[in-house]
N, CA, C and O atoms as a DFTB+ gen file, in Angstrom:
388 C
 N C O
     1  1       0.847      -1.170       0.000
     2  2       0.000       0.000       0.000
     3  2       0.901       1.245       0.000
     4  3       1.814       1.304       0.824
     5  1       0.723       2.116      -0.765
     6  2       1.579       3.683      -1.089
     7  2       0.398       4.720      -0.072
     8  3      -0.820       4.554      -0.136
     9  1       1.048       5.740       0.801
    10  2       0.290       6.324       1.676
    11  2       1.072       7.919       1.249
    12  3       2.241       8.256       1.062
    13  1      -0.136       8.577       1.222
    14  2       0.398      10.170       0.571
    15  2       0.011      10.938       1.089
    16  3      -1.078      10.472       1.425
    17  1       0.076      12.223       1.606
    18  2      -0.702      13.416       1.853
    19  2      -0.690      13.993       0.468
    20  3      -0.128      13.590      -0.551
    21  1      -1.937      15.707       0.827
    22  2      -1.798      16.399      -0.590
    23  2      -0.235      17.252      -0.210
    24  3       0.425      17.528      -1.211
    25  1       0.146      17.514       0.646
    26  2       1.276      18.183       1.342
    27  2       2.285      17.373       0.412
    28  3       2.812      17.928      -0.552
    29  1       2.552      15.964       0.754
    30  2       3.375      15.384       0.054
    31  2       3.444      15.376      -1.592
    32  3       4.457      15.161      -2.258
    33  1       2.543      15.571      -1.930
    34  2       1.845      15.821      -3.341
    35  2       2.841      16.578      -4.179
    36  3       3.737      16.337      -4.988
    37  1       2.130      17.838      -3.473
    38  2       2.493      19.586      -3.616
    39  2       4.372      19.632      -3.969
    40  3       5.084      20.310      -4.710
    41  1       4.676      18.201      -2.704
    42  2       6.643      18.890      -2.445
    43  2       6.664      18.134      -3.652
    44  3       7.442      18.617      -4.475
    45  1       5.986      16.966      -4.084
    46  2       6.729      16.109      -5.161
    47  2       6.462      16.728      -6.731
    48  3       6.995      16.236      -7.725
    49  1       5.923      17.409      -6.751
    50  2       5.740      18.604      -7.765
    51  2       6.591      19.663      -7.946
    52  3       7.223      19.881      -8.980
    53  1       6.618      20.483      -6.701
    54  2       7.663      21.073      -6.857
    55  2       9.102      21.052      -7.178
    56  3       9.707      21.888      -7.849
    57  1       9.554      20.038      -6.640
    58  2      10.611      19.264      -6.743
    59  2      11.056      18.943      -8.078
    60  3      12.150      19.265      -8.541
    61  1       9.926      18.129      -8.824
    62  2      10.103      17.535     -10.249
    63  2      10.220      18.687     -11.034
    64  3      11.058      18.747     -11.933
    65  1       9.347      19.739     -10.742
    66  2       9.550      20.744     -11.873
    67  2      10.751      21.848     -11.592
    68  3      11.109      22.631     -12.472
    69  1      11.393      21.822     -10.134
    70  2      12.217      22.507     -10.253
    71  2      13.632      21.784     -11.022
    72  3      14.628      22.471     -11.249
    73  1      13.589      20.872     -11.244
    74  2      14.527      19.816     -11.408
    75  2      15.049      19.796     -13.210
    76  3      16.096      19.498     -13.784
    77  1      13.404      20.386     -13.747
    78  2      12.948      20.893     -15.262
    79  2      12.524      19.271     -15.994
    80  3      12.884      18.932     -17.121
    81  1      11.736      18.463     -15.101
    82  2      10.869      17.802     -15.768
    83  2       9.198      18.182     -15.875
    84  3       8.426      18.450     -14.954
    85  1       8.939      18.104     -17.320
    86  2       8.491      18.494     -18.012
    87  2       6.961      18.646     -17.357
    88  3       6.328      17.602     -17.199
    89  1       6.391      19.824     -16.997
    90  2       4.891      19.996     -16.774
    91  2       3.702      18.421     -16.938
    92  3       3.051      17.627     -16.258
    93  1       3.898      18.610     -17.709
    94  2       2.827      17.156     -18.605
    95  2       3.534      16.439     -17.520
    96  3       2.973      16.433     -16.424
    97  1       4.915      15.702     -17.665
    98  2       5.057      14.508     -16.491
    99  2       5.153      14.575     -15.354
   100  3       5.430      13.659     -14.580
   101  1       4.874      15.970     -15.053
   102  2       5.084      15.755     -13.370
   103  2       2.909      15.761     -13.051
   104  3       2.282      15.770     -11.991
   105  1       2.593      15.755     -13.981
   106  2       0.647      15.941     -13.706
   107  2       0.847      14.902     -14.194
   108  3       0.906      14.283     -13.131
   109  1       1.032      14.048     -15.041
   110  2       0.959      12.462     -15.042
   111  2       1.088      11.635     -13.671
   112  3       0.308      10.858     -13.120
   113  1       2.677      12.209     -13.248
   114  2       2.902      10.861     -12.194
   115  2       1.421      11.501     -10.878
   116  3       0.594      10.655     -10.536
   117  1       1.325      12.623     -10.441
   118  2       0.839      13.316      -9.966
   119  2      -0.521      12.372      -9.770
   120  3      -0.821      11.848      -8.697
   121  1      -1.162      12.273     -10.798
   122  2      -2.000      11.883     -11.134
   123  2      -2.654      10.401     -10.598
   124  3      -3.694       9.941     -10.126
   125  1      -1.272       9.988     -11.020
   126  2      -0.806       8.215     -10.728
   127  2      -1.006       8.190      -9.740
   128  3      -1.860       7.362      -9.423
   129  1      -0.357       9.089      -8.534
   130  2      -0.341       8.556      -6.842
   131  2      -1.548       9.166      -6.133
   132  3      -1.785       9.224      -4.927
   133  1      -2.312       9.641      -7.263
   134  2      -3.667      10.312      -6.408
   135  2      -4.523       8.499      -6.833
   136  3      -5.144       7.807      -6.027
   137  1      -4.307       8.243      -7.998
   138  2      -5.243       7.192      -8.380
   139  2      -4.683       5.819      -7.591
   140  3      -5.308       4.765      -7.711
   141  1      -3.947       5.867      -7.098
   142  2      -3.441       4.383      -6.680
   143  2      -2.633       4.716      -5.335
   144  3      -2.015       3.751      -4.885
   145  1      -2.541       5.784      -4.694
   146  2      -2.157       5.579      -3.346
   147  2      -3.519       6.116      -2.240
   148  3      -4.357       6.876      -2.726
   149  1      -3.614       5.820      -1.255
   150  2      -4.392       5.829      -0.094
   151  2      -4.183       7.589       0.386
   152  3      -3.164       7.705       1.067
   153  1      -4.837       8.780       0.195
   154  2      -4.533       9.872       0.763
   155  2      -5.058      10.139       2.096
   156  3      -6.228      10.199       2.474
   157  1      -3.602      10.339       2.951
   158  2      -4.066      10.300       4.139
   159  2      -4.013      11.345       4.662
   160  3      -3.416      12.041       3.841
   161  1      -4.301      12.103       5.723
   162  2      -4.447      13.455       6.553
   163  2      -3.063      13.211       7.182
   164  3      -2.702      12.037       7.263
   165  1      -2.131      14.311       7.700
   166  2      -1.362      14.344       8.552
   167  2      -1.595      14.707       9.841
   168  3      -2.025      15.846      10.025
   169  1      -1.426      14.061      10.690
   170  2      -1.640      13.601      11.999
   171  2      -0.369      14.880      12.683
   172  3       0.732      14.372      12.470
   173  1      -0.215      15.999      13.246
   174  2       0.874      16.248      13.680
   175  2       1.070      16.147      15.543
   176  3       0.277      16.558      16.390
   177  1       2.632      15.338      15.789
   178  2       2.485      15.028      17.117
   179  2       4.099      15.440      17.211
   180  3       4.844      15.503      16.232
   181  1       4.497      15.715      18.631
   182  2       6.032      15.278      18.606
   183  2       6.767      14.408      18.634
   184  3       6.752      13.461      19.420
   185  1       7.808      14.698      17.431
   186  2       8.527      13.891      17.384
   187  2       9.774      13.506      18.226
   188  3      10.285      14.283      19.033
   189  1      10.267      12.132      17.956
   190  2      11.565      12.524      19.027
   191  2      12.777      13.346      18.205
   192  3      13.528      14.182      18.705
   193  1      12.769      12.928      16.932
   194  2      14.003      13.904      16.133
   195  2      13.116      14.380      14.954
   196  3      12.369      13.552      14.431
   197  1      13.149      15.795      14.450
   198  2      12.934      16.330      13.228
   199  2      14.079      16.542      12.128
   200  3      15.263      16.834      12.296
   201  1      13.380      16.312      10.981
   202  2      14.181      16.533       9.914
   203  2      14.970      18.113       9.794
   204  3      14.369      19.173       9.971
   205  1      15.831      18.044       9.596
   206  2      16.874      19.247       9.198
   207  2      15.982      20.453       8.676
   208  3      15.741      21.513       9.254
   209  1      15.482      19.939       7.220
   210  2      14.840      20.637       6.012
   211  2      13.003      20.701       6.533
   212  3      12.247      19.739       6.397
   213  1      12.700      21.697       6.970
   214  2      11.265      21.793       7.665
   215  2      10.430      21.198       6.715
   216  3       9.474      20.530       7.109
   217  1      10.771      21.421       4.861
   218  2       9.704      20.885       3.988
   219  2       9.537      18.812       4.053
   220  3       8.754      18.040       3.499
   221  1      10.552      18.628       4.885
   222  2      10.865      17.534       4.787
   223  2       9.873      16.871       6.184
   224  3       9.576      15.693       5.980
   225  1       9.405      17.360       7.350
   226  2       8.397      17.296       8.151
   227  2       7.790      16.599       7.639
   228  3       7.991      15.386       7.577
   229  1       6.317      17.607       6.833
   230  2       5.300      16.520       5.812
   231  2       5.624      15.326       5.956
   232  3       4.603      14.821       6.421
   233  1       6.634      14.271       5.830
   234  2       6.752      13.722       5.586
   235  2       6.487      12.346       7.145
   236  3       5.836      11.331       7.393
   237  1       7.330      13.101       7.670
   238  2       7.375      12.280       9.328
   239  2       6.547      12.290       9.571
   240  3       6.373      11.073       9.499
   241  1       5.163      12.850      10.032
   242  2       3.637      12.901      10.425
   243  2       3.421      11.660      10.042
   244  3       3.570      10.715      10.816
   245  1       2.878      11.466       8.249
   246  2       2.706      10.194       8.252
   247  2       2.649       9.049       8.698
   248  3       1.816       8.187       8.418
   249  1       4.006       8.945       9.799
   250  2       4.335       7.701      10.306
   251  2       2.841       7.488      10.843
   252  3       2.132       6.519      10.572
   253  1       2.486       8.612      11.685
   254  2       1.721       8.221      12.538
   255  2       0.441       7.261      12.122
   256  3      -0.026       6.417      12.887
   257  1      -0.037       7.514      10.827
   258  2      -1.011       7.028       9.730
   259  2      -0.708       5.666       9.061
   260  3      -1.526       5.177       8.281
   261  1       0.719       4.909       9.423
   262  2       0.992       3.810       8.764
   263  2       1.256       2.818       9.767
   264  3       1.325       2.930      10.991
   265  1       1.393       1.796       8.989
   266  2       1.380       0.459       9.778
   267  2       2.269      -0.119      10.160
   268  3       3.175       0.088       9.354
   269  1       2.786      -1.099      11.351
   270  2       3.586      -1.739      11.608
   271  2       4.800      -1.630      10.526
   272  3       4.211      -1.472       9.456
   273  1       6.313      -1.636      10.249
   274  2       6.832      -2.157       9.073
   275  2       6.838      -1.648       8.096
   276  3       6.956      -2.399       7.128
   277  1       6.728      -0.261       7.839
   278  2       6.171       0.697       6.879
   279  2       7.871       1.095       6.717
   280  3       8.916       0.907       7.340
   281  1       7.484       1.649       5.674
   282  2       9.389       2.143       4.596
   283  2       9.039       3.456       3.659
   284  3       8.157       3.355       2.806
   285  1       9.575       4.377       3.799
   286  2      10.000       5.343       3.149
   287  2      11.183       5.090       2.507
   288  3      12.215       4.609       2.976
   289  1      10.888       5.541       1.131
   290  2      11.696       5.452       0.535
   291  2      12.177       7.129      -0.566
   292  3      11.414       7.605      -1.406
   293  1      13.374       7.626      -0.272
   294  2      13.814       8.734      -0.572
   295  2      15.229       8.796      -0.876
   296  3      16.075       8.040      -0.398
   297  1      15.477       9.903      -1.840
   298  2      17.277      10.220      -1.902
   299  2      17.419      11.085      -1.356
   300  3      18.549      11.568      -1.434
   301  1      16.200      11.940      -0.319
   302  2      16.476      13.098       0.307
   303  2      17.581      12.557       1.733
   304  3      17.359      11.659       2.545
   305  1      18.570      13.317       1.653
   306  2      19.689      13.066       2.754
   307  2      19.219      13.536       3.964
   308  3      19.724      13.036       4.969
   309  1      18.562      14.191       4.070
   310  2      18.116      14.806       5.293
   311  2      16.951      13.712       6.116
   312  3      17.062      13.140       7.200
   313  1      15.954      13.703       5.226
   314  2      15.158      12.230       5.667
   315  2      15.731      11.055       5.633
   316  3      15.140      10.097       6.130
   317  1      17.181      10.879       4.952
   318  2      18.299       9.103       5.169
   319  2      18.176       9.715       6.822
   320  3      17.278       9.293       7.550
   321  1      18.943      10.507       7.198
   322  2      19.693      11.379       7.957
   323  2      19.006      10.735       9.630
   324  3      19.548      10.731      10.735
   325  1      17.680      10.262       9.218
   326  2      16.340      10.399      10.676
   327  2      16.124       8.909      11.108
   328  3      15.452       8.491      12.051
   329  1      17.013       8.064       9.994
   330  2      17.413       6.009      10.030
   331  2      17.309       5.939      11.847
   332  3      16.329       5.466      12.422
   333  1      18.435       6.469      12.513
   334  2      18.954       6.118      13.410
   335  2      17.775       6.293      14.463
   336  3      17.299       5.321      15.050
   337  1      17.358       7.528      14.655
   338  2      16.117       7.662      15.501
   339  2      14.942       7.134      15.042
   340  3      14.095       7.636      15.780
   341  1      14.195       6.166      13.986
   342  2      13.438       5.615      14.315
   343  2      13.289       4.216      13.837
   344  3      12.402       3.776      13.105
   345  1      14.760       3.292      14.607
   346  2      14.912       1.952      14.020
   347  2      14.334       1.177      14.608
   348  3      14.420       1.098      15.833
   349  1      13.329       0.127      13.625
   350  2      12.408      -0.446      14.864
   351  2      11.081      -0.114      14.113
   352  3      10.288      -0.909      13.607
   353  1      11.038       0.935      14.150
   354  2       9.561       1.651      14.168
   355  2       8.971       2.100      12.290
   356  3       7.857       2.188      11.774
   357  1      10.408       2.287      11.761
   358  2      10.277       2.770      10.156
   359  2      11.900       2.818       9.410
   360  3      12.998       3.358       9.536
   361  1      11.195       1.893       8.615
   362  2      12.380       1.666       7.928
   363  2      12.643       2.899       6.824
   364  3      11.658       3.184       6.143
   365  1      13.747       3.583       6.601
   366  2      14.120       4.588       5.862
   367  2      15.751       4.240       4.561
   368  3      16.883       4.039       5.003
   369  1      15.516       4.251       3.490
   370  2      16.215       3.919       2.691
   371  2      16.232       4.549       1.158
   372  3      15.515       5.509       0.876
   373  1      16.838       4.119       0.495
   374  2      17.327       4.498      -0.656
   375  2      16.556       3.942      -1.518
   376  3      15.975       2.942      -1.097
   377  1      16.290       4.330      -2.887
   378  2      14.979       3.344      -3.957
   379  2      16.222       2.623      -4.442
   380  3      17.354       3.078      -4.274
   381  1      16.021       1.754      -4.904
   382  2      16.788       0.918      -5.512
   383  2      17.046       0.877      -7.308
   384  3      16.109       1.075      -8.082
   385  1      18.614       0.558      -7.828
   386  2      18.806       1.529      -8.988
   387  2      18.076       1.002     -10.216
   388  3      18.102       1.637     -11.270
């Protein structure tokens, strides 16, 4: 199961198009994870460690919304960066090449 906010949405848009992929494909994939992932509300609570990059937050809430065994998967260094504080609880890694 893929779990999204619109928050998460929004950064993965921004991101793609600042990057200069192409309008059309970033409303395609866009599109894709509205039609086939679960959109969930962000839950905000404290955490024990926050991400560096505040846009990168969005992201940690989630946990609270997922299940046992749940994995993020990112090349953002700042979210690798958060492995150590929540091992056990969410697995955090690299996509694979």
């Amino acid at each position: 199961m893929v779990l999204c906010s619109f928050d998460a949405l929004t950064e993965y848009a921004e991101k793609l198009l600042s990057r200069d992929i192409a309008p059309m494909d970033v409303e395609a994939l866009i599109r894709l994870l509205v039609l086939h992932a679960e959109i969930v509300p962000i839950s905000f609570f404290h955490f024990r460690h926050y991400p560096v990059d505040p846009d990168d937050v969005m992201f940690s809430p989630l946990r609270g919304e997922w299940p046992s065994e749940s994995l993020l998967v990112s090349y953002d260094q700042h979210l690798l960066s958060l492995r150590p504080y929540y091992a056990g609880e969410l697995t955090i890694c690299e996509p694979l090449e």
